[in-house]
mmCIF file of C-alpha atoms in Angstrom:
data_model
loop_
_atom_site.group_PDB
_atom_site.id
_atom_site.type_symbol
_atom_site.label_atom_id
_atom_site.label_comp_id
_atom_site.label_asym_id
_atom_site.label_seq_id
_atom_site.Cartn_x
_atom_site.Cartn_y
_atom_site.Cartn_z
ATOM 1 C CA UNK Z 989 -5.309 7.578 -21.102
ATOM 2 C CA UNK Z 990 -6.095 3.892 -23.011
ATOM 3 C CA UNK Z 991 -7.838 2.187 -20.945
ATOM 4 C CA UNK Z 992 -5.489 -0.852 -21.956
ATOM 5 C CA UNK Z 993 -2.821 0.839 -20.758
ATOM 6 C CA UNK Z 994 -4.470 2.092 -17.505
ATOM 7 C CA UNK Z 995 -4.790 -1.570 -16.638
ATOM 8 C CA UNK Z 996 -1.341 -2.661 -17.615
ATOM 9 C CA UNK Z 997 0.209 0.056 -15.125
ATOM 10 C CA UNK Z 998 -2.145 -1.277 -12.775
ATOM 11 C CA UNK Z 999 -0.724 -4.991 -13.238
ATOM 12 C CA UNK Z 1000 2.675 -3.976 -13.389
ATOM 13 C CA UNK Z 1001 2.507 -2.187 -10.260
ATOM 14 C CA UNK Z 1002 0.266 -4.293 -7.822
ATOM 15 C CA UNK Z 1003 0.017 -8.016 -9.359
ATOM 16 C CA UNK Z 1004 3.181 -8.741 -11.472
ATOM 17 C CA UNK Z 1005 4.906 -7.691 -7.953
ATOM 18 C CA UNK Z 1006 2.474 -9.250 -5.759
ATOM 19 C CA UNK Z 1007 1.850 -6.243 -4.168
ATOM 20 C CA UNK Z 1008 -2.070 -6.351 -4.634
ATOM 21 C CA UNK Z 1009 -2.553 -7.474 -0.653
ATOM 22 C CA UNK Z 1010 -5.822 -9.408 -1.780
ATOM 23 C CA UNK Z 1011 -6.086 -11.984 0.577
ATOM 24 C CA UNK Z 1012 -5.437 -8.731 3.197
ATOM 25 C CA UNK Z 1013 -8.223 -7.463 1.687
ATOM 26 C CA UNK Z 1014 -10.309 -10.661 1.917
ATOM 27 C CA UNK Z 1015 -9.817 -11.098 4.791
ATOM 28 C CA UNK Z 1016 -11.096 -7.710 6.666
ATOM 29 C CA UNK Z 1017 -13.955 -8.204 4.213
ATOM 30 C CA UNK Z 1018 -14.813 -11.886 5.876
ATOM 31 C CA UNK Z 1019 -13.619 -11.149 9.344
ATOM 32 C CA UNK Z 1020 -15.327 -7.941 9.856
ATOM 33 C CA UNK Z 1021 -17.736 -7.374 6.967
ATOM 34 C CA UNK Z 1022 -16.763 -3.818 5.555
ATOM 35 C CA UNK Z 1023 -18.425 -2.139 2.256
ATOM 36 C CA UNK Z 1024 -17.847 1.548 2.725
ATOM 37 C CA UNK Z 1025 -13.788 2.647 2.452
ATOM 38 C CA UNK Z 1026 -11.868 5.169 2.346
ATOM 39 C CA UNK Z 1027 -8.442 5.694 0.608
ATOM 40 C CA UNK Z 1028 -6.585 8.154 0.680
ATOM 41 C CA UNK Z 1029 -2.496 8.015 -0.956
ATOM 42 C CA UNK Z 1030 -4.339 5.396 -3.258
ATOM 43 C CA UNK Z 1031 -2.077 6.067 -6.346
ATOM 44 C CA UNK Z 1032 -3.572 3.751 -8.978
ATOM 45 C CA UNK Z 1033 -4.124 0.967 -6.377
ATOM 46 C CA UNK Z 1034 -7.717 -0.474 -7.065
ATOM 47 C CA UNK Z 1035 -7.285 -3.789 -5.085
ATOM 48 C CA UNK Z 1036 -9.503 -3.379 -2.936
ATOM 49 C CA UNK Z 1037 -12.652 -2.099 -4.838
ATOM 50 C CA UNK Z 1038 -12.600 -6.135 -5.726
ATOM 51 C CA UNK Z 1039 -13.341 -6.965 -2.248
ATOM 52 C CA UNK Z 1040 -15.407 -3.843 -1.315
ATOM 53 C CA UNK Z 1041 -18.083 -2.147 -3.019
ATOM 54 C CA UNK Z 1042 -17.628 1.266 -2.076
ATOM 55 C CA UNK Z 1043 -14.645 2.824 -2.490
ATOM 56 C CA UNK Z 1044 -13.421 6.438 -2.263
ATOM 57 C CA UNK Z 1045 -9.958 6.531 -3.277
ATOM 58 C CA UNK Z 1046 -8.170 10.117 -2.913
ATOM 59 C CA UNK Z 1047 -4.615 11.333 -4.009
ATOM 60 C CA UNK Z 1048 -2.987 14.639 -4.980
ATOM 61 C CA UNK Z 1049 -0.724 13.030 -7.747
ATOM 62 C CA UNK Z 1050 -1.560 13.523 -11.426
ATOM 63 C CA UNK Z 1051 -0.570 10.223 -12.314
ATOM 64 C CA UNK Z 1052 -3.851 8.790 -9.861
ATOM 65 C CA UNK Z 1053 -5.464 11.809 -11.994
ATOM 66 C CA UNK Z 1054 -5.026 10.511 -15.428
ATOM 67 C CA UNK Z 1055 -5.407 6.800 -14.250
ATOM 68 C CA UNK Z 1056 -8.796 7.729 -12.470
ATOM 69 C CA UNK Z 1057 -9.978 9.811 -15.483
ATOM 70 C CA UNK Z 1058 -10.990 6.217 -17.321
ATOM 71 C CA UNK Z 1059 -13.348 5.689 -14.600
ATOM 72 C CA UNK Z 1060 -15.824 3.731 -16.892
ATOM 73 C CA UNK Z 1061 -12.753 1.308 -18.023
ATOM 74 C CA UNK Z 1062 -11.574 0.870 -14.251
ATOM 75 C CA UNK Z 1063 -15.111 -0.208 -13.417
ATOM 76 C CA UNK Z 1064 -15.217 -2.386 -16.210
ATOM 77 C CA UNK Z 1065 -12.600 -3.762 -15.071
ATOM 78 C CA UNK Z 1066 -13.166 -3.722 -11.638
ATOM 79 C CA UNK Z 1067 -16.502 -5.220 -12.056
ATOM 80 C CA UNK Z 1068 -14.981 -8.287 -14.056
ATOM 81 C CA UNK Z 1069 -12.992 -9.090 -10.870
ATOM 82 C CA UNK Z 1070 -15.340 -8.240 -8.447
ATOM 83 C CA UNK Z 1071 -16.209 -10.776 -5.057
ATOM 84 C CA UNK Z 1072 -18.930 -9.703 -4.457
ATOM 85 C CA UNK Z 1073 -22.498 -9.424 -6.120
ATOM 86 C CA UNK Z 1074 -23.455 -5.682 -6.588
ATOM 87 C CA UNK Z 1075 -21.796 -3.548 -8.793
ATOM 88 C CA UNK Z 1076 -18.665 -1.341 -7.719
ATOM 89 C CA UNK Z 1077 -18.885 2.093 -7.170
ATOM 90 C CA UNK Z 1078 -15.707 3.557 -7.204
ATOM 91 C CA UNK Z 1079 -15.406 7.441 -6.476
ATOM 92 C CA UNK Z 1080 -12.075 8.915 -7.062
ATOM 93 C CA UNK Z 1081 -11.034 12.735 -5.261
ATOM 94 C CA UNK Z 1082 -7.794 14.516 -6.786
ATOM 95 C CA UNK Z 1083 -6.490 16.275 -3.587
ATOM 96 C CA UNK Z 1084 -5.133 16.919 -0.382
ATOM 97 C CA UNK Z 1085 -6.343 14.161 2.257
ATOM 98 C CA UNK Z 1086 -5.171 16.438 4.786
ATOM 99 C CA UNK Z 1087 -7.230 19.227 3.753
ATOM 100 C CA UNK Z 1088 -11.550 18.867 4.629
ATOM 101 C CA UNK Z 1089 -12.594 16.195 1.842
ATOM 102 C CA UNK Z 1090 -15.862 16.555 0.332
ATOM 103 C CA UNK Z 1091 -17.119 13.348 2.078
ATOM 104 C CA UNK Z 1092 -19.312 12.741 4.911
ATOM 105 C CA UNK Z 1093 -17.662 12.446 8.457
ATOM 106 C CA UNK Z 1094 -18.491 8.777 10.734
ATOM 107 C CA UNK Z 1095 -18.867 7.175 7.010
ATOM 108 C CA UNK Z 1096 -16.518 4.674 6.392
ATOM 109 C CA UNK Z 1097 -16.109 0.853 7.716
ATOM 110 C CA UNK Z 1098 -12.627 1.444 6.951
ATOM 111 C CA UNK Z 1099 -10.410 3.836 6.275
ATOM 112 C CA UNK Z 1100 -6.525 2.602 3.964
ATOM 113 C CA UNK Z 1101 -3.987 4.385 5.687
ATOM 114 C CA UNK Z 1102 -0.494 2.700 3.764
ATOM 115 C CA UNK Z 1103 2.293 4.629 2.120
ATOM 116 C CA UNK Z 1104 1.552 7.950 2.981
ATOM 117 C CA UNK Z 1105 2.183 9.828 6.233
ATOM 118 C CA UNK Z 1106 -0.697 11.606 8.233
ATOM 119 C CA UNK Z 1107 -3.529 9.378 6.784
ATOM 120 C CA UNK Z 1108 -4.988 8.613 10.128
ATOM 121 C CA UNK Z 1109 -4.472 11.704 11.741
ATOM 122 C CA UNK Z 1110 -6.041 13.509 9.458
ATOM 123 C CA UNK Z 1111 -8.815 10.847 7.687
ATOM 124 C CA UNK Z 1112 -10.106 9.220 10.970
ATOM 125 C CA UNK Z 1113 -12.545 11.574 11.559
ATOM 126 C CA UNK Z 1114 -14.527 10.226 8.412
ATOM 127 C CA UNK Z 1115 -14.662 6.447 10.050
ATOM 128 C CA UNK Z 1116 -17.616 5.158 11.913
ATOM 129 C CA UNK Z 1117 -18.105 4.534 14.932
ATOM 130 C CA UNK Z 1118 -16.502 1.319 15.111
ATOM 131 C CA UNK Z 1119 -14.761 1.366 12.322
ATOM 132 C CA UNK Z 1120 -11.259 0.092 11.286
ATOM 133 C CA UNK Z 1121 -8.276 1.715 10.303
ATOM 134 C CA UNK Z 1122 -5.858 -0.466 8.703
ATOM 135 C CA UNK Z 1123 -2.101 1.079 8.702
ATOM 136 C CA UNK Z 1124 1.259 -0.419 7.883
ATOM 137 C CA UNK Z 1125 2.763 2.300 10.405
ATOM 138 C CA UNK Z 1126 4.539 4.169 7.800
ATOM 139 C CA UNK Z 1127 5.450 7.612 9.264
ATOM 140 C CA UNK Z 1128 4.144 6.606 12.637
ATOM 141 C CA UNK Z 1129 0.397 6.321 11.924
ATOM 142 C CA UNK Z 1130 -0.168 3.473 13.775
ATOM 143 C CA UNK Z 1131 2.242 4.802 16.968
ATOM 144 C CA UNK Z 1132 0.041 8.281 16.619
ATOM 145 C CA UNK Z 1133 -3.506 6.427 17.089
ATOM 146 C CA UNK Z 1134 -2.218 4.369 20.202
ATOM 147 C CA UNK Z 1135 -2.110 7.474 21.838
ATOM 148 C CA UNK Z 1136 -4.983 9.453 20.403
ATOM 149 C CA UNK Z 1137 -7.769 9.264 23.761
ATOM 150 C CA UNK Z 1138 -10.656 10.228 20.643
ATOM 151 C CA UNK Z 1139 -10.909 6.640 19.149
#
C-alpha cells in the first residue's frame, strides 16, 4: 500500500476524529516512565509509538497487515512525530493475541488492552513485574483483572 495513503487512513481514523488519546499517552509516559509496550487489537493505531519507543503492535486483521507492510514509511513517519530522542522501533505481529506470541514473557512496561476482548487475560503474562495494563474495560477486561490473585 502507498505509503501516502497508509498515513491518510491513519489520520482519518485516529486524528481527524480525535481519537489518537495522545495526551493519554503522554501522560503514562511522564507519570510512570514506560518505553517497552505491547499492543495487541492495534488495527492501524500508531499513537502511541510517538510517545514510546518500543512498540509491538499485534492484530489478526489484514487491513493492520497491509497498513504494517510499509513499515519503513510508518517509521518515517513515526519518527517525524516522535517525543522522544531515540529512534522508534516499531515491530508489528499478524496474529492471534490469544494464541503464545513470539515475544518474551515479564517484557513490557505496558501492555494496550482497548477495543478488543481478552487482551489482558491472555497478554498479561508478557508485562513486567510492575508493569501497567491500561484497559478501557471493553468486554470486561478490567472487571477480569480485579479478580485475578496472579497480578
Amino acid at each position: 500500500m502507498n505509503n501516502d495513503r497508509n498515513i491518510e487512513r491513519y489520520k482519518r481514523f485516529y486524528i481527524d476524529m480525535n481519537f489518537e488519546r495522545a495526551e493519554l499517552f503522554g501522560a503514562l509516559k511522564k507519570e510512570y516512565g514506560c518505553n517497552t509496550v505491547l499492543y495487541p487489537g492495534c488495527s492501524i493505531h500508531i499513537t502511541p509509538s510517538f510517545y514510546f519507543q518500543h512498540v509491538v503492535y499485534v492484530d489478526i486483521s489484514e487491513d493492520a497487515k497491509k497498513f504494517f507492510d510499509d513499515i519503513n514509511g510508518i517509521l518515517n513517519y513515526i519518527n517525524s512525530n516522535k517525543k522522544y530522542k531515540q529512534s522508534a522501533y516499531v515491530q508489528f505481529i499478524h496474529g492471534d493475541y490469544t494464541k503464545p506470541l513470539p515475544v518474551r514473557e515479564g517484557n513490557y512496561d505496558l501492555l494496550i488492552a482497548l477495543y478488543a476482548g481478552g487482551i489482558a487475560q491472555s497478554c498479561k503474562k508478557y508485562v513486567k513485574f510492575g508493569g501497567i495494563i491500561l484497559t478501557n474495560n471493553h468486554r470486561g477486561d478490567a472487571k477480569e483483572l480485579l479478580k485475578d490473585a496472579s497480578i
